[in-house]
Amino acid sequence: MAGARRPRTGGDLRQLAIIEDGAIFIRGDRIEAVGRRREIEPLIDSDCEVIDAGRRVVMPGFVDAHTHPVFGGVRANEFEQRTAGSTYREIAARGGGIRATVRATRNASLTDLVKAGKRYAAWFLRNGTTTVEAKSGYGLTTEDELKILRAIKQLKDETPLNYVPTFLGAHDIPFEYKSRRQVYVDLIVKEMLPRVAEEKLAEYCDVFCEEDVFTTDESWQILSAARCHGLGVRVHADQLSLSGGARLAAELNAATADHLEHTDATGIAALKAAKVQPVLLPGSVYALGSSRYAAAREMIDAGLAVVLATDFNPGSSPTPSMPMILSLACTQMKMTPAETISAATINAAYSLGRGDEIGSLEKGKGADFVIQDVADYRELPYWFGVEHPWRVYVSGKLACAREQNGAVARP
Ligand code: NIG
Ligand code: FE
């Protein structure tokens, strides 16, 4: 995955810089050298531990740039209701959806949230993800939002997974503010954001900009205030309708605009002009039973540095699996396997301000890598629904290992 020090666009998305019969030399938590085995072998001394990857694919850990991994309860009941014809919006309108998870999350203690979060952290690692962007957003009171962000901090300290925290107090208008929307927006701006910034609990701020949720004007108030507190900006944009979220993200020079299932050509051009990275989330389209996927090919043709992520959450996208997302991106959005790998590693790392740190296996970067039990990277999206990682390393340390039926045979 070596390449220029910038997010990949156009034809560069397909350049994976694969090294056949390769090796990596790691010291502590850093990559010191990457090359052909015969170039690396002379560096081995008696202090080294040698790990034989057995001719498997070794690649950077996935960077999942959009997740909601801290919440109370599950919503398998709503999943069943959708099989009987209810839509996501209908379920939300009758008090389910995000509001159901908000009730369960408010009732959960910090300890409960960390306990559930550890279970999901293990799922991410098992699927080869080494860094997740993690949003709050199921508390919607100052104390409950802080509780979620503190849970994320604790998960970062107590699991091998890396977390990049995002404050999403504007995930929904809480029930008690339905007729006083501006009062809730003011609460976010005047109370929540200052506390989050003061306690350094988030690097980014996000808003669910959507019909019946936050208008572009309300989103602008929140995100421009976040900017003043030094937070980066991400936007849930044009997910269920063309709500203007992509244009807003461009106006605010956001790091990312996420979802974009309804974004039109004007929105794509605005993202390009403002260098906003699109984060595409086909897992939520799939799990909601829709067929309206984001226009990935148009975005790539327009020169956007596309990112893929799971949107892991208990409602619209209950999957921690980046390989599943890669498979959906190939079959439903016609991205090539190589493009999906770039979008899920190096581009995702840049979208989180960590392009120089993670996302590729290059000298000087953190040693976050996965030994996949396949002989060809294209097998990752091809064998869908299989957990391929054989060994997962974060900062040079083994974070997850699975015994399988030996090395893959290669002709
Ligand atoms: O990204 N779009 C808003 N938020 C989530 C859904 C959260 C939920 O249903 O609990 C999403 O799809
Ligand atoms: Fe989301």
Short mmCIF file of C-alpha atoms in Angstrom, two decimals, residues 142-383:
data_model
loop_
_atom_site.label_atom_id
_atom_site.label_comp_id
_atom_site.label_asym_id
_atom_site.label_seq_id
_atom_site.Cartn_x
_atom_site.Cartn_y
_atom_site.Cartn_z
CA THR A 142 -25.21 16.49 28.57
CA GLU A 143 -24.48 13.84 31.18
CA ASP A 144 -25.47 10.90 28.97
CA GLU A 145 -23.42 12.15 26.01
CA LEU A 146 -20.42 12.61 28.32
CA LYS A 147 -21.03 9.11 29.71
CA ILE A 148 -20.80 7.64 26.19
CA LEU A 149 -17.63 9.60 25.35
CA ARG A 150 -16.07 8.46 28.65
CA ALA A 151 -17.00 4.88 27.75
CA ILE A 152 -15.18 5.33 24.42
CA LYS A 153 -12.13 6.64 26.28
CA GLN A 154 -12.20 3.64 28.62
CA LEU A 155 -12.57 1.23 25.69
CA LYS A 156 -9.53 2.85 24.07
CA ASP A 157 -7.53 2.29 27.29
CA GLU A 158 -8.77 -1.22 28.02
CA THR A 159 -8.95 -2.91 24.60
CA PRO A 160 -6.31 -3.26 21.85
CA LEU A 161 -8.60 -1.43 19.39
CA ASN A 162 -7.87 2.23 18.57
CA TYR A 163 -10.77 4.67 18.88
CA VAL A 164 -11.13 8.16 17.37
CA PRO A 165 -13.99 9.83 19.30
CA THR A 166 -16.70 11.96 17.66
CA PHE A 167 -19.37 13.95 19.49
CA LEU A 168 -22.81 13.36 17.91
CA GLY A 169 -25.15 15.10 20.38
CA ALA A 170 -27.12 16.09 17.26
CA HIS A 171 -28.11 12.51 16.35
CA ASP A 172 -31.80 13.21 17.01
CA ILE A 173 -34.04 15.79 18.66
CA PRO A 174 -34.85 14.17 22.01
CA PHE A 175 -38.52 13.54 22.69
CA GLU A 176 -38.65 16.14 25.48
CA TYR A 177 -37.50 18.90 23.05
CA LYS A 178 -39.72 18.00 20.07
CA SER A 179 -41.65 21.26 20.27
CA ARG A 180 -38.61 23.32 21.36
CA ARG A 181 -36.01 22.39 18.78
CA GLN A 182 -33.95 25.57 19.08
CA VAL A 183 -33.66 25.05 22.84
CA TYR A 184 -31.97 21.67 22.17
CA VAL A 185 -29.66 23.19 19.52
CA ASP A 186 -28.68 25.87 22.07
CA LEU A 187 -28.06 23.19 24.70
CA ILE A 188 -25.61 21.47 22.34
CA VAL A 189 -23.87 24.72 21.42
CA LYS A 190 -23.75 26.37 24.85
CA GLU A 191 -23.43 23.42 27.21
CA MET A 192 -22.48 20.11 25.57
CA LEU A 193 -19.80 21.31 23.13
CA PRO A 194 -17.90 23.39 25.72
CA ARG A 195 -17.83 20.42 28.13
CA VAL A 196 -16.75 17.97 25.42
CA ALA A 197 -13.99 20.32 24.29
CA GLU A 198 -12.85 21.19 27.82
CA GLU A 199 -12.57 17.53 28.81
CA LYS A 200 -10.96 16.71 25.42
CA LEU A 201 -13.44 13.88 24.90
CA ALA A 202 -13.80 14.21 21.10
CA GLU A 203 -11.73 15.03 18.02
CA TYR A 204 -14.70 15.52 15.68
CA CYS A 205 -18.30 16.72 15.79
CA ASP A 206 -21.02 15.18 13.61
CA VAL A 207 -24.69 16.07 12.93
CA PHE A 208 -27.51 13.95 11.46
CA CYS A 209 -28.64 16.46 8.83
CA GLU A 210 -31.95 15.09 7.52
CA GLU A 211 -35.67 15.86 7.10
CA ASP A 212 -37.36 15.45 10.50
CA VAL A 213 -33.97 15.47 12.24
CA PHE A 214 -31.63 18.53 11.97
CA THR A 215 -32.15 21.12 9.22
CA THR A 216 -29.14 22.49 7.33
CA ASP A 217 -29.48 25.73 9.31
CA GLU A 218 -29.48 23.94 12.68
CA SER A 219 -26.60 21.71 11.52
CA TRP A 220 -24.64 24.81 10.51
CA GLN A 221 -25.11 26.39 13.96
CA ILE A 222 -23.81 23.25 15.69
CA LEU A 223 -20.92 22.47 13.35
CA SER A 224 -19.61 26.02 13.15
CA ALA A 225 -19.62 26.18 16.96
CA ALA A 226 -17.74 22.85 17.04
CA ARG A 227 -15.14 24.30 14.68
CA CYS A 228 -14.60 27.23 17.11
CA HIS A 229 -13.85 24.66 19.83
CA GLY A 230 -11.18 23.12 17.60
CA LEU A 231 -13.15 20.03 16.61
CA GLY A 232 -13.09 18.61 13.07
CA VAL A 233 -16.38 18.28 11.21
CA ARG A 234 -18.21 15.23 9.80
CA VAL A 235 -21.83 15.19 8.54
CA HIS A 236 -24.51 12.49 8.15
CA ALA A 237 -25.63 13.81 4.75
CA ASP A 238 -28.37 12.97 2.24
CA GLN A 239 -29.02 9.51 3.74
CA LEU A 240 -32.81 9.27 3.45
CA SER A 241 -33.47 12.30 1.22
CA LEU A 242 -31.62 15.07 -0.63
CA SER A 243 -31.49 17.23 2.47
CA GLY A 244 -28.57 19.46 1.47
CA GLY A 245 -26.08 17.78 3.78
CA ALA A 246 -23.40 17.36 1.11
CA ARG A 247 -23.56 21.03 0.16
CA LEU A 248 -23.40 21.98 3.84
CA ALA A 249 -20.36 19.75 4.36
CA ALA A 250 -18.66 21.51 1.45
CA GLU A 251 -19.54 24.97 2.80
CA LEU A 252 -18.05 24.05 6.16
CA ASN A 253 -14.95 22.39 4.64
CA ALA A 254 -15.82 19.29 6.60
CA ALA A 255 -13.42 16.35 6.76
CA THR A 256 -16.17 14.02 5.53
CA ALA A 257 -19.74 13.82 4.29
CA ASP A 258 -21.17 10.41 5.15
CA HIS A 259 -23.92 8.22 3.57
CA LEU A 260 -24.74 10.33 0.43
CA GLU A 261 -27.28 7.85 -0.96
CA HIS A 262 -29.39 10.75 -2.32
CA THR A 263 -26.62 13.17 -3.29
CA ASP A 264 -26.89 14.57 -6.83
CA ALA A 265 -24.24 15.75 -9.32
CA THR A 266 -24.23 19.26 -7.82
CA GLY A 267 -23.51 17.81 -4.38
CA ILE A 268 -20.67 15.67 -5.77
CA ALA A 269 -19.15 18.72 -7.49
CA ALA A 270 -19.39 20.71 -4.23
CA LEU A 271 -17.59 17.93 -2.31
CA LYS A 272 -14.86 17.85 -4.95
CA ALA A 273 -14.35 21.63 -4.90
CA ALA A 274 -14.06 21.64 -1.08
CA LYS A 275 -11.94 18.43 -0.92
CA VAL A 276 -14.45 16.74 1.40
CA GLN A 277 -14.04 12.95 1.56
CA PRO A 278 -17.22 10.91 1.00
CA VAL A 279 -17.71 8.08 3.51
CA LEU A 280 -19.94 5.45 1.89
CA LEU A 281 -21.91 3.07 4.11
CA PRO A 282 -23.47 0.30 2.02
CA GLY A 283 -24.14 -1.80 5.14
CA SER A 284 -26.98 0.50 6.16
CA VAL A 285 -28.53 0.41 2.68
CA TYR A 286 -28.37 -3.38 2.72
CA ALA A 287 -29.70 -3.81 6.26
CA LEU A 288 -32.61 -1.42 5.64
CA GLY A 289 -33.57 -3.55 2.63
CA SER A 290 -33.06 -0.67 0.21
CA SER A 291 -31.34 -0.82 -3.16
CA ARG A 292 -30.40 2.84 -3.35
CA TYR A 293 -26.63 2.72 -2.87
CA ALA A 294 -24.45 5.82 -3.10
CA ALA A 295 -23.08 6.63 -6.55
CA ALA A 296 -19.55 5.41 -5.87
CA ARG A 297 -18.46 5.23 -9.53
CA GLU A 298 -19.60 8.80 -10.24
CA MET A 299 -17.75 9.94 -7.12
CA ILE A 300 -14.56 8.15 -8.16
CA ASP A 301 -14.88 9.56 -11.70
CA ALA A 302 -15.30 13.03 -10.20
CA GLY A 303 -11.96 12.58 -8.39
CA LEU A 304 -13.23 12.14 -4.81
CA ALA A 305 -11.11 10.28 -2.24
CA VAL A 306 -13.79 7.72 -1.40
CA VAL A 307 -13.89 6.01 2.02
CA LEU A 308 -15.86 2.88 2.98
CA ALA A 309 -17.07 2.21 6.53
CA THR A 310 -19.52 -0.06 8.39
CA ASP A 311 -21.77 2.51 10.16
CA PHE A 312 -21.88 -0.15 12.91
CA ASN A 313 -24.98 0.66 15.00
CA PRO A 314 -27.94 -1.22 16.52
CA GLY A 315 -30.50 0.06 14.00
CA SER A 316 -29.59 0.67 10.39
CA SER A 317 -26.31 -1.24 10.16
CA PRO A 318 -25.67 -3.96 12.70
CA THR A 319 -22.36 -5.22 11.31
CA PRO A 320 -18.76 -4.72 12.46
CA SER A 321 -17.44 -6.45 9.33
CA MET A 322 -15.34 -4.41 6.89
CA PRO A 323 -14.97 -7.44 4.58
CA MET A 324 -18.78 -7.57 4.30
CA ILE A 325 -18.75 -3.84 3.39
CA LEU A 326 -16.07 -4.48 0.76
CA SER A 327 -18.21 -7.23 -0.73
CA LEU A 328 -21.27 -4.94 -0.90
CA ALA A 329 -19.17 -2.17 -2.44
CA CYS A 330 -18.03 -4.57 -5.17
CA THR A 331 -21.37 -6.19 -5.96
CA GLN A 332 -23.73 -3.25 -5.42
CA MET A 333 -21.60 -0.19 -6.16
CA LYS A 334 -19.27 -1.73 -8.74
CA MET A 335 -16.06 -0.71 -7.04
CA THR A 336 -13.13 -3.01 -7.82
CA PRO A 337 -11.64 -5.08 -4.99
CA ALA A 338 -8.49 -2.93 -5.05
CA GLU A 339 -10.50 0.30 -4.83
CA THR A 340 -12.38 -1.04 -1.81
CA ILE A 341 -9.13 -1.88 -0.01
CA SER A 342 -7.75 1.65 -0.53
CA ALA A 343 -11.07 3.16 0.59
CA ALA A 344 -11.09 1.04 3.75
CA THR A 345 -7.49 1.66 4.81
CA ILE A 346 -5.39 4.60 3.58
CA ASN A 347 -8.28 6.87 2.56
CA ALA A 348 -10.10 6.16 5.80
CA ALA A 349 -6.93 7.01 7.74
CA TYR A 350 -6.65 10.38 5.94
CA SER A 351 -10.30 11.12 6.69
CA LEU A 352 -9.44 10.83 10.40
CA GLY A 353 -6.33 13.00 10.16
CA ARG A 354 -4.09 9.95 10.56
CA GLY A 355 -2.87 9.45 7.00
CA ASP A 356 0.75 9.74 8.10
CA GLU A 357 0.29 7.31 10.99
CA ILE A 358 -1.78 4.33 9.81
CA GLY A 359 -3.63 2.95 6.76
CA SER A 360 -0.66 1.50 4.86
CA LEU A 361 2.38 -0.65 5.60
CA GLU A 362 5.23 1.84 5.18
CA LYS A 363 8.38 2.74 7.06
CA GLY A 364 7.62 4.94 10.07
CA LYS A 365 3.95 4.06 10.38
CA GLY A 366 2.30 2.28 13.30
CA ALA A 367 2.51 -1.51 13.10
CA ASP A 368 -1.25 -2.14 12.74
CA PHE A 369 -1.56 -5.07 10.37
CA VAL A 370 -3.55 -8.20 9.62
CA ILE A 371 -2.41 -11.58 8.34
CA GLN A 372 -5.40 -12.71 6.28
CA ASP A 373 -5.88 -16.42 5.71
CA VAL A 374 -6.10 -16.00 1.93
CA ALA A 375 -3.49 -16.05 -0.83
CA ASP A 376 -4.93 -13.17 -2.89
CA TYR A 377 -6.46 -9.92 -1.58
CA ARG A 378 -9.39 -10.29 -3.99
CA GLU A 379 -10.56 -13.26 -1.95
CA LEU A 380 -11.51 -10.89 0.90
CA PRO A 381 -14.68 -9.49 -0.74
CA TYR A 382 -15.16 -12.64 -2.81
CA TRP A 383 -15.66 -15.13 0.05
#
